[in-house]
Amino acid sequence: MTQTVNPSLSNSPIHRTVLNNGIVLLVAENPAADIIAARIFVRAGSCCEMREQAGLAHLLSAVMTKGCNGLSSLEIAEKVESVGASLSTDASSDYFLLSLKTVTSDFPEILALAGQILRSPTFPETQVELERRLALQDIRSQKEQPFTVAFDQLRQVMYQDHPYAMSVLGDETTMTNLTRADLVKYHETYFRPDHLVISIAGRITPADAIKLIETVFGDWQATATTLPTPNLPDIKLEPQHQIKPLQTQQSIVMLGYLGPSVSSPDYAPLKLLSTYLGNGLSSRLFVELREKQGLAYEVSAFYPTRLFPASFVVYMGTAPENTSIALQGLRTEVELLSHTEVSPSAFQAAKNKILGQYALGKQTNGQIAQVYGWYETLGLGIEFDTKFQELIASVQVADAIAAANKYLHSPYLSLVGPEAAINNAIA
């Protein structure tokens, strides 16, 4: 099999190769420990599901390791555990992931097993039924978790008909109606070599990695069938509030703002503002609303990296009697970003925090394989590792204010808690 290497990345610590069948292979040689980690990404997640099949990618990931090409669930587990390796599968909104980690000498064997699982899953009917029941239990248990309830209803009202509106688990109706045939069709459609990114980090040379991948995946050819275009309707900006009475010891107050995807020039300023507002014990929300005012059991902000428009969310868990004042406090702190300059010291501290956490998130081979594979899968390229740090470092206070003015106004509101408390908050 032939392969092409991107010449512009010749000085990169990551060796990038595109194999003849379309597989993108990334290799980070790291001889420090006798360990190899791999992440195999498929460019298909819950965004590729039809709304009535929400939860399909999750169910497929749960069943995928339960049988393949003549091996039972137990036999797969024994192969992995007999050499002390790890192998798992997962699904997110933007991709499917198979993760594995072994000592160097066992990597070829476990990689070959991963290839069988990816290419020839059998989806045993009994395992499909078992994993569906477990997923339904998860869905039901989440209805008792105030934060999850609040985030689910916020996400649904923000994203409407877009796949991001749904939990990766789907709901009880969609999960109940999924069949083995649905799994087979999804797998046949999206699991193909030209849809794969394989990211490897550890004690292995690029040449040896290429040879191994060719051995395991080289005869896997993509079909001529054109991949279906995901149904991604426009997201209309229609801020509104949603409330859910729940007999709990606290109220969850959550504000959501529709932000841009990772490819937007506004991504870095908003990522920085999210860190400044709600990342850690020194963050603005923690200091102002918990330490100074004593309003919050927990308070935070998040703005995930997404292929499509992402949600910028701030939330607080508070005593029911404080629901109204907590809501006002959250609103005030976000609104301040649009017209009040963050102090240079606080702004630099937020930069240092996000860059420090980013560096700490690339210490293990598994983390390294994850980061580079993820960027490649999202279409950002492995050079985004350096670009992200440069973007964060170059954000100016004026950039942050401009981004806040553009996105952080007229929020969606989600309230969960005792009925009287949440009704009073929106009265």
Tab-separated table of C-alpha atoms in Angstrom:
chain	number	residue	atom	x	y	z
A	1	MET	CA	0.000	0.000	0.000
A	2	THR	CA	1.266	3.503	-0.763
A	3	GLN	CA	0.943	6.500	1.442
A	4	THR	CA	1.451	10.224	1.262
A	5	VAL	CA	3.013	12.409	3.915
A	6	ASN	CA	2.121	16.067	4.283
A	7	PRO	CA	5.413	17.884	3.549
A	8	SER	CA	4.347	21.035	5.396
A	9	LEU	CA	4.355	19.032	8.627
A	10	SER	CA	7.874	17.632	8.231
A	11	ASN	CA	9.129	19.523	11.303
A	12	SER	CA	6.165	18.536	13.437
A	13	PRO	CA	6.616	16.042	16.305
A	14	ILE	CA	3.590	14.294	14.819
A	15	HIS	CA	4.088	12.200	11.700
A	16	ARG	CA	0.988	12.442	9.484
A	17	THR	CA	0.379	9.898	6.742
A	18	VAL	CA	-2.602	9.337	4.466
A	19	LEU	CA	-2.822	5.690	3.474
A	20	ASN	CA	-3.939	4.488	0.077
A	21	ASN	CA	-7.465	3.651	1.279
A	22	GLY	CA	-7.991	7.077	2.869
A	23	ILE	CA	-7.061	6.349	6.488
A	24	VAL	CA	-5.279	9.279	8.123
A	25	LEU	CA	-2.542	8.002	10.437
A	26	LEU	CA	-0.903	10.213	13.065
A	27	VAL	CA	2.117	8.965	15.006
A	28	ALA	CA	3.804	10.636	17.976
A	29	GLU	CA	6.924	8.637	18.806
A	30	ASN	CA	7.537	8.771	22.557
A	31	PRO	CA	10.090	6.252	23.824
A	32	ALA	CA	9.938	7.458	27.438
A	33	ALA	CA	7.709	4.599	28.623
A	34	ASP	CA	7.098	1.085	27.322
A	35	ILE	CA	3.489	1.962	26.480
A	36	ILE	CA	1.567	2.611	23.285
A	37	ALA	CA	-1.847	4.293	23.220
A	38	ALA	CA	-4.070	4.607	20.179
A	39	ARG	CA	-7.263	6.468	19.426
A	40	ILE	CA	-9.263	5.436	16.376
A	41	PHE	CA	-11.770	8.087	15.378
A	42	VAL	CA	-14.646	7.596	12.965
A	43	ARG	CA	-16.033	10.848	11.585
A	44	ALA	CA	-19.555	9.979	12.653
A	45	GLY	CA	-21.297	10.595	15.943
A	46	SER	CA	-24.793	11.388	17.087
A	47	CYS	CA	-24.899	14.243	14.542
A	48	CYS	CA	-25.291	11.575	11.869
A	49	GLU	CA	-28.429	10.122	13.453
A	50	MET	CA	-31.966	10.870	12.403
A	51	ARG	CA	-33.934	12.443	15.248
A	52	GLU	CA	-36.172	9.386	15.602
A	53	GLN	CA	-33.020	7.251	16.044
A	54	ALA	CA	-31.343	9.386	18.704
A	55	GLY	CA	-29.070	7.208	20.823
A	56	LEU	CA	-28.052	5.006	17.898
A	57	ALA	CA	-24.344	5.930	17.964
A	58	HIS	CA	-24.243	5.370	21.724
A	59	LEU	CA	-25.912	1.968	21.468
A	60	LEU	CA	-23.560	0.973	18.668
A	61	SER	CA	-20.544	1.934	20.785
A	62	ALA	CA	-21.883	-0.103	23.714
A	63	VAL	CA	-22.513	-3.231	21.619
A	64	MET	CA	-19.486	-3.002	19.361
A	65	THR	CA	-17.102	-4.776	21.727
A	66	LYS	CA	-19.618	-7.539	22.486
A	67	GLY	CA	-18.839	-9.723	19.494
A	68	CYS	CA	-16.877	-9.680	16.252
A	69	ASN	CA	-15.815	-12.032	13.492
A	70	GLY	CA	-16.246	-15.272	15.439
A	71	LEU	CA	-15.297	-13.869	18.870
A	72	SER	CA	-17.794	-13.579	21.708
A	73	SER	CA	-17.969	-10.777	24.232
A	74	LEU	CA	-16.154	-12.934	26.779
A	75	GLU	CA	-13.435	-13.946	24.330
A	76	ILE	CA	-12.796	-10.302	23.421
A	77	ALA	CA	-12.566	-9.368	27.099
A	78	GLU	CA	-10.186	-12.244	27.800
A	79	LYS	CA	-7.886	-11.255	24.922
A	80	VAL	CA	-7.649	-7.712	26.272
A	81	GLU	CA	-7.385	-8.527	29.957
A	82	SER	CA	-4.940	-11.437	29.557
A	83	VAL	CA	-2.228	-8.963	28.580
A	84	GLY	CA	-3.318	-6.187	30.956
A	85	ALA	CA	-4.399	-3.933	28.108
A	86	SER	CA	-7.398	-1.614	27.898
A	87	LEU	CA	-9.842	-1.255	25.028
A	88	SER	CA	-13.048	0.739	25.010
A	89	THR	CA	-15.483	2.449	22.656
A	90	ASP	CA	-17.458	5.655	22.994
A	91	ALA	CA	-19.647	7.981	20.948
A	92	SER	CA	-19.984	11.759	21.104
A	93	SER	CA	-21.871	14.323	19.064
A	94	ASP	CA	-19.051	14.761	16.563
A	95	TYR	CA	-17.296	11.393	16.376
A	96	PHE	CA	-17.116	7.722	17.349
A	97	LEU	CA	-14.010	6.609	19.232
A	98	LEU	CA	-12.196	3.356	19.931
A	99	SER	CA	-9.419	3.718	22.530
A	100	LEU	CA	-6.719	1.224	23.395
A	101	LYS	CA	-3.548	1.080	25.464
A	102	THR	CA	-0.989	-1.706	25.796
A	103	VAL	CA	2.650	-2.366	26.581
A	104	THR	CA	4.676	-2.083	23.411
A	105	SER	CA	5.092	-5.827	22.803
A	106	ASP	CA	1.324	-6.462	22.902
A	107	PHE	CA	0.313	-3.580	20.660
A	108	PRO	CA	0.184	-5.545	17.369
A	109	GLU	CA	-2.138	-8.173	18.866
A	110	ILE	CA	-4.559	-5.686	20.455
A	111	LEU	CA	-4.517	-3.435	17.383
A	112	ALA	CA	-5.475	-6.461	15.270
A	113	LEU	CA	-8.350	-7.136	17.680
A	114	ALA	CA	-9.439	-3.485	17.420
A	115	GLY	CA	-9.428	-3.882	13.638
A	116	GLN	CA	-11.733	-6.895	13.870
A	117	ILE	CA	-14.082	-5.023	16.205
A	118	LEU	CA	-14.244	-1.991	13.925
A	119	ARG	CA	-14.600	-3.891	10.687
A	120	SER	CA	-16.650	-6.954	11.585
A	121	PRO	CA	-18.869	-6.417	14.624
A	122	THR	CA	-21.607	-9.025	14.955
A	123	PHE	CA	-24.035	-7.050	17.161
A	124	PRO	CA	-25.461	-10.142	18.944
A	125	GLU	CA	-29.191	-9.688	19.526
A	126	THR	CA	-28.934	-10.581	23.225
A	127	GLN	CA	-26.202	-7.974	23.723
A	128	VAL	CA	-28.195	-5.332	21.845
A	129	GLU	CA	-31.120	-5.942	24.186
A	130	LEU	CA	-28.894	-5.882	27.286
A	131	GLU	CA	-27.157	-2.631	26.343
A	132	ARG	CA	-30.472	-1.026	25.383
A	133	ARG	CA	-31.847	-1.840	28.852
A	134	LEU	CA	-28.736	-0.375	30.489
A	135	ALA	CA	-29.047	2.772	28.371
A	136	LEU	CA	-32.714	3.119	29.355
A	137	GLN	CA	-31.704	2.846	33.015
A	138	ASP	CA	-29.175	5.647	32.464
A	139	ILE	CA	-31.802	7.807	30.762
A	140	ARG	CA	-34.245	7.286	33.643
A	141	SER	CA	-31.638	7.902	36.336
A	142	GLN	CA	-30.626	11.165	34.666
A	143	LYS	CA	-34.175	12.422	35.119
A	144	GLU	CA	-33.431	12.485	38.836
A	145	GLN	CA	-30.275	14.570	38.456
A	146	PRO	CA	-31.123	18.297	38.563
A	147	PHE	CA	-28.092	19.444	36.564
A	148	THR	CA	-28.725	16.919	33.781
A	149	VAL	CA	-32.412	17.837	33.632
A	150	ALA	CA	-31.552	21.527	33.432
A	151	PHE	CA	-28.953	21.023	30.721
A	152	ASP	CA	-31.203	18.722	28.679
A	153	GLN	CA	-34.044	21.203	28.562
A	154	LEU	CA	-31.651	24.077	27.833
A	155	ARG	CA	-30.050	22.141	24.980
A	156	GLN	CA	-33.409	21.200	23.468
A	157	VAL	CA	-34.735	24.727	23.405
A	158	MET	CA	-31.444	26.172	22.112
A	159	TYR	CA	-30.862	23.673	19.303
A	160	GLN	CA	-34.468	22.826	18.334
A	161	ASP	CA	-34.218	20.382	15.393
A	162	HIS	CA	-30.416	20.251	15.266
A	163	PRO	CA	-28.852	16.956	16.483
A	164	TYR	CA	-27.063	18.831	19.296
A	165	ALA	CA	-30.480	19.216	20.912
A	166	MET	CA	-30.492	15.568	21.956
A	167	SER	CA	-28.487	13.713	24.550
A	168	VAL	CA	-26.089	11.176	23.031
A	169	LEU	CA	-28.277	8.607	24.840
A	170	GLY	CA	-31.391	9.751	23.015
A	171	ASP	CA	-34.591	9.463	25.042
A	172	GLU	CA	-36.726	6.572	26.228
A	173	THR	CA	-38.813	6.484	23.051
A	174	THR	CA	-35.938	6.580	20.562
A	175	MET	CA	-33.747	4.145	22.518
A	176	THR	CA	-36.618	1.668	22.929
A	177	ASN	CA	-37.283	1.622	19.187
A	178	LEU	CA	-33.709	1.018	18.032
A	179	THR	CA	-33.042	-2.361	16.435
A	180	ARG	CA	-30.060	-4.488	15.513
A	181	ALA	CA	-30.800	-3.695	11.866
A	182	ASP	CA	-30.368	0.010	12.651
A	183	LEU	CA	-26.915	-0.701	14.091
A	184	VAL	CA	-25.907	-2.746	11.063
A	185	LYS	CA	-27.017	-0.015	8.649
A	186	TYR	CA	-25.252	2.754	10.603
A	187	HIS	CA	-22.062	0.701	10.698
A	188	GLU	CA	-22.198	-0.133	6.996
A	189	THR	CA	-22.768	3.525	6.158
A	190	TYR	CA	-20.161	5.309	8.270
A	191	PHE	CA	-17.478	2.783	9.206
A	192	ARG	CA	-15.174	2.922	6.208
A	193	PRO	CA	-11.443	3.611	5.896
A	194	ASP	CA	-11.767	7.028	4.266
A	195	HIS	CA	-13.750	8.085	7.340
A	196	LEU	CA	-11.055	7.015	9.828
A	197	VAL	CA	-8.359	8.854	11.770
A	198	ILE	CA	-5.913	6.650	13.685
A	199	SER	CA	-3.751	8.480	16.224
A	200	ILE	CA	-0.924	6.601	17.951
A	201	ALA	CA	1.489	7.774	20.671
A	202	GLY	CA	4.210	5.808	22.413
A	203	ARG	CA	7.247	3.651	21.867
A	204	ILE	CA	6.812	3.056	18.155
A	205	THR	CA	8.406	4.583	15.072
A	206	PRO	CA	6.273	6.042	12.286
A	207	ALA	CA	7.589	3.390	9.894
A	208	ASP	CA	6.596	0.542	12.223
A	209	ALA	CA	3.207	2.131	12.857
A	210	ILE	CA	2.528	2.440	9.127
A	211	LYS	CA	3.488	-1.203	8.611
A	212	LEU	CA	1.144	-2.333	11.400
A	213	ILE	CA	-1.792	-0.240	10.191
A	214	GLU	CA	-1.302	-1.540	6.663
A	215	THR	CA	-1.310	-5.116	7.969
A	216	VAL	CA	-4.532	-4.645	9.945
A	217	PHE	CA	-6.434	-2.229	7.702
A	218	GLY	CA	-4.671	-2.290	4.346
A	219	ASP	CA	-7.168	-4.537	2.578
A	220	TRP	CA	-10.146	-2.485	3.791
A	221	GLN	CA	-11.439	-0.534	0.818
A	222	ALA	CA	-14.018	2.238	0.846
A	223	THR	CA	-17.192	1.670	-1.097
A	224	ALA	CA	-18.107	3.941	-3.971
A	225	THR	CA	-21.263	4.987	-2.126
A	226	THR	CA	-21.425	8.684	-1.294
A	227	LEU	CA	-21.773	9.375	2.408
A	228	PRO	CA	-25.143	10.874	3.333
A	229	THR	CA	-25.173	14.524	4.321
A	230	PRO	CA	-26.179	14.964	7.976
A	231	ASN	CA	-29.513	16.676	8.489
A	232	LEU	CA	-28.321	19.900	10.089
A	233	PRO	CA	-31.032	22.566	9.993
A	234	ASP	CA	-30.290	26.184	10.739
A	235	ILE	CA	-30.456	27.071	14.410
A	236	LYS	CA	-32.842	29.967	15.000
A	237	LEU	CA	-31.947	32.308	17.827
A	238	GLU	CA	-35.124	32.462	19.927
A	239	PRO	CA	-34.173	33.007	23.600
A	240	GLN	CA	-36.811	31.767	26.045
A	241	HIS	CA	-37.044	30.116	29.435
A	242	GLN	CA	-37.792	26.547	30.434
A	243	ILE	CA	-38.657	25.402	33.937
A	244	LYS	CA	-38.942	21.949	35.477
A	245	PRO	CA	-40.388	21.571	38.984
A	246	LEU	CA	-38.424	18.935	40.888
A	247	GLN	CA	-38.463	18.235	44.600
A	248	THR	CA	-34.786	18.740	45.334
A	249	GLN	CA	-32.685	20.343	48.037
A	250	GLN	CA	-31.374	22.943	45.619
A	251	SER	CA	-32.302	24.866	42.494
A	252	ILE	CA	-30.242	24.723	39.317
A	253	VAL	CA	-30.075	28.057	37.515
A	254	MET	CA	-28.614	27.820	34.005
A	255	LEU	CA	-28.115	30.438	31.302
A	256	GLY	CA	-27.223	29.434	27.739
A	257	TYR	CA	-25.896	31.499	24.862
A	258	LEU	CA	-25.463	30.185	21.329
A	259	GLY	CA	-21.793	30.539	20.419
A	260	PRO	CA	-19.763	29.673	17.334
A	261	SER	CA	-17.980	26.476	16.354
A	262	VAL	CA	-14.272	25.870	16.888
A	263	SER	CA	-13.495	27.131	13.374
A	264	SER	CA	-14.750	30.660	14.149
A	265	PRO	CA	-12.336	33.539	14.888
A	266	ASP	CA	-14.502	34.237	17.962
A	267	TYR	CA	-13.784	30.790	19.422
A	268	ALA	CA	-10.607	31.776	21.296
A	269	PRO	CA	-12.042	34.946	22.960
A	270	LEU	CA	-15.110	33.021	24.158
A	271	LYS	CA	-12.972	30.118	25.381
A	272	LEU	CA	-10.969	32.600	27.406
A	273	LEU	CA	-14.094	34.294	28.799
A	274	SER	CA	-15.481	30.908	29.840
A	275	THR	CA	-12.262	30.205	31.756
A	276	TYR	CA	-12.271	33.657	33.360
A	277	LEU	CA	-15.906	33.334	34.408
A	278	GLY	CA	-16.212	29.808	35.684
A	279	ASN	CA	-13.069	27.677	35.679
A	280	GLY	CA	-11.845	26.918	39.189
A	281	LEU	CA	-11.813	28.430	42.665
A	282	SER	CA	-10.284	31.712	41.490
A	283	SER	CA	-12.828	32.279	38.715
A	284	ARG	CA	-15.042	35.363	38.691
A	285	LEU	CA	-18.299	33.488	39.343
A	286	PHE	CA	-16.842	31.465	42.203
A	287	VAL	CA	-15.331	34.486	43.936
A	288	GLU	CA	-18.269	36.871	43.457
A	289	LEU	CA	-21.264	34.567	43.873
A	290	ARG	CA	-20.004	31.873	46.207
A	291	GLU	CA	-17.211	33.415	48.282
A	292	LYS	CA	-18.537	36.981	48.606
A	293	GLN	CA	-22.307	36.407	48.496
A	294	GLY	CA	-22.581	32.807	49.678
A	295	LEU	CA	-25.161	31.995	46.991
A	296	ALA	CA	-23.712	28.928	45.354
A	297	TYR	CA	-23.246	25.300	46.272
A	298	GLU	CA	-21.556	25.020	42.899
A	299	VAL	CA	-21.025	27.537	40.125
A	300	SER	CA	-19.238	27.199	36.813
A	301	ALA	CA	-19.126	27.991	33.092
A	302	PHE	CA	-18.337	25.882	30.063
A	303	TYR	CA	-17.979	26.364	26.340
A	304	PRO	CA	-17.129	23.064	24.629
A	305	THR	CA	-15.130	22.713	21.437
A	306	ARG	CA	-17.599	21.659	18.767
A	307	LEU	CA	-17.712	21.051	15.033
A	308	PHE	CA	-20.975	23.057	14.822
A	309	PRO	CA	-22.280	26.026	16.874
A	310	ALA	CA	-21.511	25.429	20.560
A	311	SER	CA	-23.333	26.547	23.681
A	312	PHE	CA	-21.736	28.958	26.150
A	313	VAL	CA	-23.271	28.032	29.504
A	314	VAL	CA	-23.083	29.437	33.027
A	315	TYR	CA	-24.877	27.714	35.870
A	316	MET	CA	-25.288	27.638	39.613
A	317	GLY	CA	-26.669	25.268	42.224
A	318	THR	CA	-28.220	27.292	45.002
A	319	ALA	CA	-30.635	27.060	47.930
A	320	PRO	CA	-34.264	27.309	46.696
A	321	GLU	CA	-34.858	30.529	48.625
A	322	ASN	CA	-31.930	32.113	46.736
A	323	THR	CA	-33.109	31.158	43.245
A	324	SER	CA	-34.173	34.664	42.186
A	325	ILE	CA	-31.072	36.439	43.467
A	326	ALA	CA	-28.838	33.721	42.020
A	327	LEU	CA	-30.413	34.197	38.592
A	328	GLN	CA	-29.868	37.933	38.795
A	329	GLY	CA	-26.285	37.414	39.917
A	330	LEU	CA	-25.468	35.170	36.973
A	331	ARG	CA	-27.090	37.559	34.510
A	332	THR	CA	-25.181	40.509	35.948
A	333	GLU	CA	-21.797	38.821	35.791
A	334	VAL	CA	-22.251	37.820	32.138
A	335	GLU	CA	-23.607	41.244	31.164
A	336	LEU	CA	-20.583	42.933	32.731
A	337	LEU	CA	-18.377	41.274	30.109
A	338	SER	CA	-20.006	43.314	27.343
A	339	HIS	CA	-19.160	46.752	28.712
A	340	THR	CA	-16.585	46.404	31.502
A	341	GLU	CA	-12.945	45.662	30.772
A	342	VAL	CA	-11.489	42.695	32.596
A	343	SER	CA	-8.418	43.858	34.504
A	344	PRO	CA	-5.108	43.081	32.753
A	345	SER	CA	-3.986	40.891	35.664
A	346	ALA	CA	-7.230	38.870	35.709
A	347	PHE	CA	-7.127	38.541	31.925
A	348	GLN	CA	-3.534	37.287	31.990
A	349	ALA	CA	-4.365	34.906	34.841
A	350	ALA	CA	-7.154	33.396	32.734
A	351	LYS	CA	-4.715	32.949	29.837
A	352	ASN	CA	-2.149	31.316	32.103
A	353	LYS	CA	-4.801	29.002	33.520
A	354	ILE	CA	-6.167	27.797	30.195
A	355	LEU	CA	-2.688	27.330	28.681
A	356	GLY	CA	-1.406	25.583	31.803
A	357	GLN	CA	-4.365	23.214	31.889
A	358	TYR	CA	-3.920	22.588	28.175
A	359	ALA	CA	-0.269	21.623	28.655
A	360	LEU	CA	-1.141	19.340	31.582
A	361	GLY	CA	-3.743	17.659	29.370
A	362	LYS	CA	-1.003	16.313	27.081
A	363	GLN	CA	1.144	14.378	29.544
A	364	THR	CA	0.238	10.773	28.799
A	365	ASN	CA	0.410	8.905	25.509
A	366	GLY	CA	-3.365	8.504	25.632
A	367	GLN	CA	-3.867	12.249	26.024
A	368	ILE	CA	-1.443	13.002	23.193
A	369	ALA	CA	-3.161	10.547	20.855
A	370	GLN	CA	-6.538	11.999	21.820
A	371	VAL	CA	-5.665	15.650	21.230
A	372	TYR	CA	-4.081	15.234	17.806
A	373	GLY	CA	-6.630	12.693	16.600
A	374	TRP	CA	-9.467	14.929	17.731
A	375	TYR	CA	-8.132	17.964	15.916
A	376	GLU	CA	-7.631	15.962	12.743
A	377	THR	CA	-11.145	14.519	12.997
A	378	LEU	CA	-12.700	17.955	13.447
A	379	GLY	CA	-10.948	19.104	10.281
A	380	LEU	CA	-8.635	21.507	12.128
A	381	GLY	CA	-5.416	19.654	11.360
A	382	ILE	CA	-2.734	18.633	13.837
A	383	GLU	CA	-1.197	22.107	13.575
A	384	PHE	CA	-4.170	23.386	15.607
A	385	ASP	CA	-2.313	22.202	18.713
A	386	THR	CA	0.136	25.073	18.255
A	387	LYS	CA	-2.438	27.405	16.744
A	388	PHE	CA	-4.787	27.069	19.729
A	389	GLN	CA	-2.083	28.219	22.114
A	390	GLU	CA	-1.159	31.113	19.831
A	391	LEU	CA	-4.817	32.149	19.493
A	392	ILE	CA	-5.344	32.203	23.252
A	393	ALA	CA	-2.113	34.128	23.867
A	394	SER	CA	-3.019	36.753	21.252
A	395	VAL	CA	-6.552	37.537	22.522
A	396	GLN	CA	-6.827	41.158	23.651
A	397	VAL	CA	-9.310	42.600	26.148
A	398	ALA	CA	-11.041	44.418	23.279
A	399	ASP	CA	-11.484	41.081	21.471
A	400	ALA	CA	-13.158	39.610	24.534
A	401	ILE	CA	-15.546	42.545	24.887
A	402	ALA	CA	-16.436	42.358	21.185
A	403	ALA	CA	-17.151	38.611	21.459
A	404	ALA	CA	-19.276	39.158	24.581
A	405	ASN	CA	-21.277	41.870	22.787
A	406	LYS	CA	-21.800	39.584	19.813
A	407	TYR	CA	-22.874	36.415	21.619
A	408	LEU	CA	-23.511	36.886	25.344
A	409	HIS	CA	-26.842	38.663	25.427
A	410	SER	CA	-30.504	37.565	25.579
A	411	PRO	CA	-29.795	34.161	27.145
A	412	TYR	CA	-31.862	31.022	27.146
A	413	LEU	CA	-32.845	30.175	30.715
A	414	SER	CA	-33.294	26.766	32.297
A	415	LEU	CA	-34.513	26.392	35.887
A	416	VAL	CA	-34.917	23.170	37.856
A	417	GLY	CA	-35.976	22.991	41.483
A	418	PRO	CA	-38.908	23.357	43.890
A	419	GLU	CA	-41.902	24.742	42.030
A	420	ALA	CA	-42.491	27.854	44.104
A	421	ALA	CA	-38.829	28.880	43.972
A	422	ILE	CA	-38.425	28.621	40.220
A	423	ASN	CA	-41.812	30.245	39.492
A	424	ASN	CA	-40.903	33.215	41.690
A	425	ALA	CA	-37.595	33.588	39.867
A	426	ILE	CA	-39.280	34.250	36.523
A	427	ALA	CA	-42.272	36.136	37.850
